[in-house]
Every structure is written in C-alpha cells, then in structure tokens.
XYZ file of N, CA and C in Angstrom:
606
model
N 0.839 -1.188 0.000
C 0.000 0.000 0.000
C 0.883 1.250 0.000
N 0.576 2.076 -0.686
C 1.530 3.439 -1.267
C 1.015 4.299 0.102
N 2.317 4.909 0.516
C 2.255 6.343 2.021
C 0.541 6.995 1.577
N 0.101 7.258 0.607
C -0.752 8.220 0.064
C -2.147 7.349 0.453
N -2.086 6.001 -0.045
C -3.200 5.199 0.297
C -3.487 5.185 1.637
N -2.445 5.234 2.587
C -2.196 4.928 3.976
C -2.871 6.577 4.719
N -2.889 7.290 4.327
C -3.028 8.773 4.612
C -4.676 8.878 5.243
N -4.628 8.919 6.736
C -6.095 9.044 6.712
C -5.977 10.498 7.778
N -7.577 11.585 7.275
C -7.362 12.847 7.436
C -8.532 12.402 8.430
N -8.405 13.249 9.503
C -9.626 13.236 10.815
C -9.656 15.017 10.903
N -10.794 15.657 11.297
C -11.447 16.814 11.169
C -11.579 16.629 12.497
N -10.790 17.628 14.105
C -11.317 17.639 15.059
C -11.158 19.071 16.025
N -12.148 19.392 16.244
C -11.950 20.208 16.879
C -11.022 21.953 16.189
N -11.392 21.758 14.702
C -10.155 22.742 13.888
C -8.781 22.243 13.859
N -8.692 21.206 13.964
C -7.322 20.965 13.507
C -7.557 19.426 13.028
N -6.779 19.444 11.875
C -6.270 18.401 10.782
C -5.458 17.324 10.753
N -5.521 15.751 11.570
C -4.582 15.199 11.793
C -4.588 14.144 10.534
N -3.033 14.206 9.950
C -2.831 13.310 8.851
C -2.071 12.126 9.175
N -2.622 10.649 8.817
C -1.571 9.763 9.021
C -1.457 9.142 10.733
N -2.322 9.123 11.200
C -2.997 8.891 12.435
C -3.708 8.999 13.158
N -4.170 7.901 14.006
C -5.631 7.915 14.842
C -5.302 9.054 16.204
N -6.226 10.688 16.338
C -5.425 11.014 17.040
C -6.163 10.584 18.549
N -6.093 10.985 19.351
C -6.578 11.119 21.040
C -6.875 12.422 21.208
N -8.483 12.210 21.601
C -8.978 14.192 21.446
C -8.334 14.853 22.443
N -7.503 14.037 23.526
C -6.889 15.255 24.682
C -5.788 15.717 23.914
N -5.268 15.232 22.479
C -4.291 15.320 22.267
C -3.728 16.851 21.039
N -3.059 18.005 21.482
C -3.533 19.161 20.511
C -2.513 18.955 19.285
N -2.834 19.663 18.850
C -2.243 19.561 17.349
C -0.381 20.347 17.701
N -0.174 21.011 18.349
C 1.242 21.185 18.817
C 1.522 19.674 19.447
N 1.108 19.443 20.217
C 2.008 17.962 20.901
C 2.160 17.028 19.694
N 0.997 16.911 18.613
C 0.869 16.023 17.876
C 2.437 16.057 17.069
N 2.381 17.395 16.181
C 3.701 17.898 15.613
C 4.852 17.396 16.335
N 4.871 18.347 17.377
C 6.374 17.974 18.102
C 6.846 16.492 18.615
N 6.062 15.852 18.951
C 5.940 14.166 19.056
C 6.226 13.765 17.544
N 5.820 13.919 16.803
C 6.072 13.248 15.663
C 7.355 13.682 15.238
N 7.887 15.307 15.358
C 8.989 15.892 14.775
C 10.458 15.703 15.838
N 9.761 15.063 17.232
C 10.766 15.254 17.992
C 12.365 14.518 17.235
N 12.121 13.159 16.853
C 13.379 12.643 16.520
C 14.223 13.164 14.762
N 13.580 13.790 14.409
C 14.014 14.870 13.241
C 15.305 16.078 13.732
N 15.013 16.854 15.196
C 15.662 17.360 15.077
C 17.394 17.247 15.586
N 17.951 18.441 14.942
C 19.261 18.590 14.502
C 19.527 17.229 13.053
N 18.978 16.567 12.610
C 18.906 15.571 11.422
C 19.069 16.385 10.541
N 19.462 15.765 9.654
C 19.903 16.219 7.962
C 18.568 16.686 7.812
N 18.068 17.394 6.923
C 16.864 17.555 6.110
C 17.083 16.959 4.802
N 15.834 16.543 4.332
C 15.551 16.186 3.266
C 16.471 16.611 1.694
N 16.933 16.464 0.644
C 17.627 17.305 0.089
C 16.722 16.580 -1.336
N 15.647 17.298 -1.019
C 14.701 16.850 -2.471
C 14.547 18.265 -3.452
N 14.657 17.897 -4.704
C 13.847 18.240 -5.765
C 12.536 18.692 -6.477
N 12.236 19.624 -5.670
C 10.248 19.854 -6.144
C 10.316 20.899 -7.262
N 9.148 20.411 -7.634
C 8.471 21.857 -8.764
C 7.038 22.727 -8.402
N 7.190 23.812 -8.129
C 5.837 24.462 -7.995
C 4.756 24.288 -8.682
N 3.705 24.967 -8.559
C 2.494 24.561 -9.158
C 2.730 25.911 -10.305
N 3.922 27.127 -10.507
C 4.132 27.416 -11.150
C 5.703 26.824 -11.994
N 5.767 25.759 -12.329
C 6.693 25.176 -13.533
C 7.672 25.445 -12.462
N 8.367 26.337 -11.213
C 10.362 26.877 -11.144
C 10.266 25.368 -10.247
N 11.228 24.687 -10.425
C 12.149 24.135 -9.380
C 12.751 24.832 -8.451
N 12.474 23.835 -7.189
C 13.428 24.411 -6.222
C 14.674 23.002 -5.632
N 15.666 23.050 -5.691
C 16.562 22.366 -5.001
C 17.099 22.698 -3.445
N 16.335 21.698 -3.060
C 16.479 22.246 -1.451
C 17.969 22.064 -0.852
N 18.768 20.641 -1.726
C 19.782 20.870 -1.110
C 20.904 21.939 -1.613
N 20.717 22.913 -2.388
C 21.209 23.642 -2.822
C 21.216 24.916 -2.065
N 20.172 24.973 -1.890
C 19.287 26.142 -0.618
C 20.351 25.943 0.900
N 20.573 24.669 1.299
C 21.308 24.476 2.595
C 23.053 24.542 2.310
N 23.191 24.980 3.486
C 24.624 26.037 3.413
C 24.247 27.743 2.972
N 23.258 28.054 2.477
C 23.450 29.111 1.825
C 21.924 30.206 2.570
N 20.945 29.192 2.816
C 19.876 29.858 3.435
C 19.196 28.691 4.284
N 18.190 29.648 5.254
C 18.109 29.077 6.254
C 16.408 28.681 5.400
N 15.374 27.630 5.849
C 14.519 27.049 4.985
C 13.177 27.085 5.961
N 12.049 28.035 5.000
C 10.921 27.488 6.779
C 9.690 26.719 5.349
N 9.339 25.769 5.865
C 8.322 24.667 5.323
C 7.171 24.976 6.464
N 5.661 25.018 5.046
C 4.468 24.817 5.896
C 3.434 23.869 5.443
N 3.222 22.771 6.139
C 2.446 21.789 5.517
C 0.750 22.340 5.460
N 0.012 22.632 4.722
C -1.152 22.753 4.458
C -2.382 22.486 3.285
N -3.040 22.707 3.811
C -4.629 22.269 3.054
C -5.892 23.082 2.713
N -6.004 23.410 1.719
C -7.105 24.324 0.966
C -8.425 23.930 2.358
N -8.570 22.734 2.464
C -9.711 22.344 4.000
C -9.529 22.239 5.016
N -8.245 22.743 5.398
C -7.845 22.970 7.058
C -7.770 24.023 7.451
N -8.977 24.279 8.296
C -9.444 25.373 8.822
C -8.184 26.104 9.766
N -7.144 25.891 10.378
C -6.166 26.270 11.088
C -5.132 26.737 9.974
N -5.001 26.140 9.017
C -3.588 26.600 7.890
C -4.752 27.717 7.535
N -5.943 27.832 7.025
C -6.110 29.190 6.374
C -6.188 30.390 7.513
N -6.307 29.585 8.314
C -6.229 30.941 9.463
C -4.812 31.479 9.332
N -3.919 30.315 8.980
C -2.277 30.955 9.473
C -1.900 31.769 8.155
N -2.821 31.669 7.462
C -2.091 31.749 6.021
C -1.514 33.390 5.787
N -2.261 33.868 5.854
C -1.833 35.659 6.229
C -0.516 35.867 6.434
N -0.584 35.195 7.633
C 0.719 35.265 8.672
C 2.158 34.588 7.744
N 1.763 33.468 7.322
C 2.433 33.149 6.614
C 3.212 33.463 5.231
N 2.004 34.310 4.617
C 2.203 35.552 3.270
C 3.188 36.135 3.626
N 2.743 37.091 4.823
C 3.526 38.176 5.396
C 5.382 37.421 5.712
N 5.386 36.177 6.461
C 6.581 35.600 6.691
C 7.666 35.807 5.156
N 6.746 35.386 4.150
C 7.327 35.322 2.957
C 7.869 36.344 2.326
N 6.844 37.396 2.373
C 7.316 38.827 2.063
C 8.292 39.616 2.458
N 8.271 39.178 4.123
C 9.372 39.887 4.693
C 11.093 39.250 5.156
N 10.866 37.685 4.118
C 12.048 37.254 4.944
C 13.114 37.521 4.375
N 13.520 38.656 3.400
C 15.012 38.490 2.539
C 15.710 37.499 2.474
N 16.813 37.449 2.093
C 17.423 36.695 1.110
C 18.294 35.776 2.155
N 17.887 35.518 3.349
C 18.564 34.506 4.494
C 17.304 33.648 5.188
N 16.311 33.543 4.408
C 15.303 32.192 4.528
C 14.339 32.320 3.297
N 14.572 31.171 3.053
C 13.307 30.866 1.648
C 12.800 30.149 2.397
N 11.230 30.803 2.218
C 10.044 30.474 2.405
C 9.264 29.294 1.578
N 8.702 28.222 1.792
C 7.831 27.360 0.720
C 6.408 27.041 1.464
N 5.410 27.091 0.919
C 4.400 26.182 0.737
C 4.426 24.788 0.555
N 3.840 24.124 1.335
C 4.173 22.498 1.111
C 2.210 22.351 1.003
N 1.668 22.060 -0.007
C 0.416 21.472 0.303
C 0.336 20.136 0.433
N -0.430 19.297 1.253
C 0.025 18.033 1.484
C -0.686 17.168 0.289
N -1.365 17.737 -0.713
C -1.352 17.163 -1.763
C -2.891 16.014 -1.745
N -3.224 16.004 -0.483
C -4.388 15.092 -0.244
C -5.874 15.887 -0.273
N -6.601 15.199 -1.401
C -8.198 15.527 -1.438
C -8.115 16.933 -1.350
N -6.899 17.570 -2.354
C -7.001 19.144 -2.434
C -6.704 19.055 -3.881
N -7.870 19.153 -5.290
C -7.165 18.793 -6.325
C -6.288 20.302 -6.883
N -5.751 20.179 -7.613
C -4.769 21.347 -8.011
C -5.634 23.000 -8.449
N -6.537 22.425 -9.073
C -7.754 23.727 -9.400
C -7.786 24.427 -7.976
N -7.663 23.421 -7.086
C -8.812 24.117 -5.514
C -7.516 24.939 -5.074
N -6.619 24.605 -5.077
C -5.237 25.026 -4.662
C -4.731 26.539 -5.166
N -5.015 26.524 -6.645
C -4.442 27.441 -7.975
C -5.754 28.739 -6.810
N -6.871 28.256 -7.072
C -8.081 29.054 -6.790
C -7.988 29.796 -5.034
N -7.434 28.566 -4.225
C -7.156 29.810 -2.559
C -6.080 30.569 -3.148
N -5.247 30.175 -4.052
C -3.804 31.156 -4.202
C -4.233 32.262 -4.623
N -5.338 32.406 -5.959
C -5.831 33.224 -6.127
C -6.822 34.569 -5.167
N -7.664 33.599 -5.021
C -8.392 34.525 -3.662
C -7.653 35.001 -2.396
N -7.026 34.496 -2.033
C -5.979 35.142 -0.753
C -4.490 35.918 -1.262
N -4.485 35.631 -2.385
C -2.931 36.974 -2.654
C -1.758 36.271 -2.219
N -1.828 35.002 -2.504
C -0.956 34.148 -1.964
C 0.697 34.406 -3.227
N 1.610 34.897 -2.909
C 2.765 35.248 -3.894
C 3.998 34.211 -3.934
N 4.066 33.373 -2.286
C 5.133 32.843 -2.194
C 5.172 31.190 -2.817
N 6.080 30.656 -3.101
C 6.476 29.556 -3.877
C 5.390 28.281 -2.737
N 4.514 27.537 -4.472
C 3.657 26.481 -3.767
C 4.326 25.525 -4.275
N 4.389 24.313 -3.308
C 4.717 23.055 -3.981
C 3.386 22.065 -3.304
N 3.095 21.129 -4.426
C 2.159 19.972 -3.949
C 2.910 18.664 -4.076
N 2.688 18.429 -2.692
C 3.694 16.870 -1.895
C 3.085 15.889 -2.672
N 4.160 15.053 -3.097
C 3.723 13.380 -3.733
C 3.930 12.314 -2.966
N 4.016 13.144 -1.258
C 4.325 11.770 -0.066
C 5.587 11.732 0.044
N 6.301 12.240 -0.703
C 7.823 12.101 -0.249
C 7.929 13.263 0.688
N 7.651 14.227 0.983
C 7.625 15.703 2.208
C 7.418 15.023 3.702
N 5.549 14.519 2.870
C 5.100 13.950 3.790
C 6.108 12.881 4.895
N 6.680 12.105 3.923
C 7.346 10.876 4.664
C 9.008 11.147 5.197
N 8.979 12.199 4.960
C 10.762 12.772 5.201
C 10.279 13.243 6.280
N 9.290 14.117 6.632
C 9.607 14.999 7.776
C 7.865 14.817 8.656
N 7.399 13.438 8.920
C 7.152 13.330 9.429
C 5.524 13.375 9.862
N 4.864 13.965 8.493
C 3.345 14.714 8.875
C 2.746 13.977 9.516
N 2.167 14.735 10.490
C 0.920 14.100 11.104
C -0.316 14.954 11.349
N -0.276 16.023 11.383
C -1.018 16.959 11.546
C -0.836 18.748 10.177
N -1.881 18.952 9.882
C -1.865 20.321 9.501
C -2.587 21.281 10.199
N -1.383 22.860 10.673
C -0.580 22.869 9.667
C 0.546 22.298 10.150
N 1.893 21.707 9.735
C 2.885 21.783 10.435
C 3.924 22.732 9.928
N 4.471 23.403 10.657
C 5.900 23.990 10.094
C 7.125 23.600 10.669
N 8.406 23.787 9.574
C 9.160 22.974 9.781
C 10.573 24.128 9.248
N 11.659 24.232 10.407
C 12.533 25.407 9.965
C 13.658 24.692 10.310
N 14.393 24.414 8.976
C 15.820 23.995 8.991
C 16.979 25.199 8.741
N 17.472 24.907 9.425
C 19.041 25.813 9.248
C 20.039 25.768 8.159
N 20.466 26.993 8.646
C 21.510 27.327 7.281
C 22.382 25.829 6.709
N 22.530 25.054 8.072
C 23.325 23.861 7.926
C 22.406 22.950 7.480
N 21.328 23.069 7.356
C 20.742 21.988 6.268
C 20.245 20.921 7.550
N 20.243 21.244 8.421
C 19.496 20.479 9.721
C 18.268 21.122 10.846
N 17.343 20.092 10.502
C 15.908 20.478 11.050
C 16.220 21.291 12.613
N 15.370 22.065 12.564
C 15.871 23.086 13.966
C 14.683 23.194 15.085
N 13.048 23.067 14.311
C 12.216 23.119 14.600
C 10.876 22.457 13.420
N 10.331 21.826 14.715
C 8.795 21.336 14.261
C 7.606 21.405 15.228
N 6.619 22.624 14.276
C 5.730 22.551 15.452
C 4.170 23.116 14.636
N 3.524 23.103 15.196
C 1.841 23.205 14.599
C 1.322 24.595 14.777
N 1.662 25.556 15.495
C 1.288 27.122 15.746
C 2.295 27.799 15.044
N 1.900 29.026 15.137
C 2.166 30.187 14.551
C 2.466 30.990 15.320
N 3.141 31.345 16.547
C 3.329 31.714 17.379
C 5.287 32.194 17.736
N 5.146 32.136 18.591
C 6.668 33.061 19.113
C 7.564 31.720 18.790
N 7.744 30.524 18.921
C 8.226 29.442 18.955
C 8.691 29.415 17.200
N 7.881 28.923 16.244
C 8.481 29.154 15.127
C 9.071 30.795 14.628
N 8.780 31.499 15.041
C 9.324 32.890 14.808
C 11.456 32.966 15.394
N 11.051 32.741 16.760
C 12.226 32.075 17.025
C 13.068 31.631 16.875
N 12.878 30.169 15.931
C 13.653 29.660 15.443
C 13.710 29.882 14.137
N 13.375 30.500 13.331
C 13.405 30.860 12.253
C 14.680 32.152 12.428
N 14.508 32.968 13.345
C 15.432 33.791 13.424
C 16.687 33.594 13.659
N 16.821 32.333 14.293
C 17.698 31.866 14.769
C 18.956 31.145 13.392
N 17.311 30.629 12.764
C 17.935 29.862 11.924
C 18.612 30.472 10.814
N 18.066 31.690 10.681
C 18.809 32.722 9.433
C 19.805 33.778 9.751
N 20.335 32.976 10.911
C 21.217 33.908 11.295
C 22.571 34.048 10.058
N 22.574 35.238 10.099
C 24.377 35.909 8.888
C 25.324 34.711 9.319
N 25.679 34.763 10.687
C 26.783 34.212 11.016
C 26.639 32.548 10.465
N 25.721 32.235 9.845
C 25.823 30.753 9.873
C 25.742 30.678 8.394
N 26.198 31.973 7.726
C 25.983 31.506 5.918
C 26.408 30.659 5.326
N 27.746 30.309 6.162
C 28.976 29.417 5.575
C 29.101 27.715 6.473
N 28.096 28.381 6.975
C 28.021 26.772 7.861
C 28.083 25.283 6.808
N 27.651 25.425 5.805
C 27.564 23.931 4.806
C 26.375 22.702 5.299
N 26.399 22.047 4.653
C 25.187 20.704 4.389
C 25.517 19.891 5.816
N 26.903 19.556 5.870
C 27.347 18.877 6.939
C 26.829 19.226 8.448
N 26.829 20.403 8.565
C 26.347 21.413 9.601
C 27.559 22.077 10.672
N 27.479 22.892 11.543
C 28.243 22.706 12.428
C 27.848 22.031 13.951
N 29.055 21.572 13.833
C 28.962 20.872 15.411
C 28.862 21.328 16.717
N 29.352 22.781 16.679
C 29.055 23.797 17.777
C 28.049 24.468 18.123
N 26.929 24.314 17.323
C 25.724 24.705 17.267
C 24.680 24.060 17.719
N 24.145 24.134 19.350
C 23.339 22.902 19.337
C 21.770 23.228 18.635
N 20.757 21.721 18.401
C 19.783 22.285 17.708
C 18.741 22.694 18.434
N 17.881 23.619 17.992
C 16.703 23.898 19.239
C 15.757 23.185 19.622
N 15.583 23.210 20.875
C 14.978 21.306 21.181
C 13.747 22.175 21.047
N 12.603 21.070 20.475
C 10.962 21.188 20.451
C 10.492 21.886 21.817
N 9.884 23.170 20.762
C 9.035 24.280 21.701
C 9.657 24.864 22.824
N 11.286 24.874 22.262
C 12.129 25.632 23.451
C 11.945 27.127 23.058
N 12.016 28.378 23.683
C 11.790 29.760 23.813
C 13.806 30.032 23.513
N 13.842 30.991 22.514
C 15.332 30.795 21.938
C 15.566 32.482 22.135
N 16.734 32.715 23.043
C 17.157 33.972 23.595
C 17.552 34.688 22.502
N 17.500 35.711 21.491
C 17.964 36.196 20.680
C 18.719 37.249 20.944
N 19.991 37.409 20.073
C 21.093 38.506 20.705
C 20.440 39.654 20.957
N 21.160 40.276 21.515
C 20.442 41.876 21.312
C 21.391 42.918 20.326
C-alpha cells in the first residue's frame, strides 16, 4: 500500500490530523512535536520539487546558503487558512537569508482548488504539492505543520502554531553568522529542542 493510500485525514476540533488515529486530549502542537521530535538537529531532506508554477526548487542547494521554513497545508484545514496571512507576510518579509515554501500536502485538495485559494488570498510565495515524499521525510501528522531547517541543512524546529516558537527559530535559523556553515552542519551549534523559547542577541 503506497504512504498516500495509507493517509487518513480526521477533522477535530479545527485541527487536521494526517496519518494517524489522534486522542482528542491530544492538541495539534504535541501532535507535531511528538512526531517531529526525533528529526531534530537531522539532515533535512535534500529533495527536488516543482511548484504549481513550472520553477524548481533544489532544497539541497538552498542548505549552506539559506536558512529554509516549510508549511504543511490544506485548501480544507481550517487552522492553515487561518495561518495563512501570517504566513504571506513571513514570505514577504524574509530576505534573502530564509526561503520560504508552501508544502500542500497534496491530499483531497485537487490542483484547481489550490491554484483558486492562491488566487483569492494573494498568496505570492512559492507552492509546492507533496507526492508523499515531504510527507514521509519529515514526518506529517497533523496540519498545519511547520518545519525550519538551518543554514546547515538540519531540522531546527517542528511545530503546529504560529506563534513566538516558530518565529524564534526561524530567526535563529537565518542567522548571517551561519551563511557558511555547509550541508554537513556545524557541530558547535546545538539544535533547538521542540518548543524551546530561543534567547535572541540583542
């Protein structure tokens, strides 16, 4: 049975769990970070996608050179369109030390429905639709998830809000000083453990 066949979506409470039976005490942050916990400081993925506009992106090309924030979402998950704004805005404002992507998880969202929120919401930043390989690299279990790897090409953070926590590490992760860090990563750098609060210089 193909990851995609295996994919079952539950509607609870506003949030979207993919790829497992969840437990209603259970929120869609724990869900993420439980699932993302053994990802981090790990290599990231170093795949090959194409947008739903024709550009390729090479992600492992992207690491060493920029820091990477991934958002798993769904034209029918009521929590990703809430974030989505927020997320525009992330895109708009992150210059040239984090590329931003869209990850749609590609399930029971056909490409029309997709093309059509991009349209209606002013959506500008780069979409890609997952063929299960996203999915199965980094872990989905829930939408939305976001996912911010470092300049070194190693997962830094995974988590389900939109809040101070991915902001955090995103900042963290695009830091100047780490332009030259490479794929390998550095070793002096530890990674930010799930839903840690990350002191930023002053």
């Amino acid at each position: 049975m193909t990851f995609r066949a295996m994919l079952i979506v539950l509607a609870i409470g506003g949030i979207a769990w993919v790829g497992a039976e969840p437990q209603a005490a259970t929120s869609g942050q724990q869900l993420a970070e439980s699932a993302g916990h053994s990802l981090i400081g790990k290599p990231a993925p170093r795949l090959v996608v194409t947008t739903i506009d024709g550009e390729t992106i090479d992600l492992g090309r992207l690491y060493g050179k920029q820091a990477v924030y991934l958002k798993f979402w769904a034209t029918w998950c009521v929590p990703c369109r809430e974030q989505m704004p927020h997320f525009e805005r992330t895109y708009e404002t992150a210059g040239t030390d984090l590329a931003v992507i869209a990850v749609n998880t590609g399930f029971n969202d056909p490409i029309g429905d997709v093309r059509d929120y991009r349209r209606k919401m002013g959506l500008t930043m780069p979409i890609v639709v997952d063929d299960g390989r996203f999915a199965a690299a980094l872990h989905l279990r829930v939408t939305p998830q976001h996912i911010v790897i470092g300049r070194d090409g190693r997962i830094q953070y995974v988590g389900h809000l939109a809040d101070a926590r991915p902001r955090a590490a995103r900042a963290a992760a695009a830091r100047p000083g780490d332009r030259d860090a490479g794929c390998e990563g550095r070793r002096d750098i530890p990674a930010i453990a799930l839903g840690a609060h990350v002191q930023l210089g002053h």
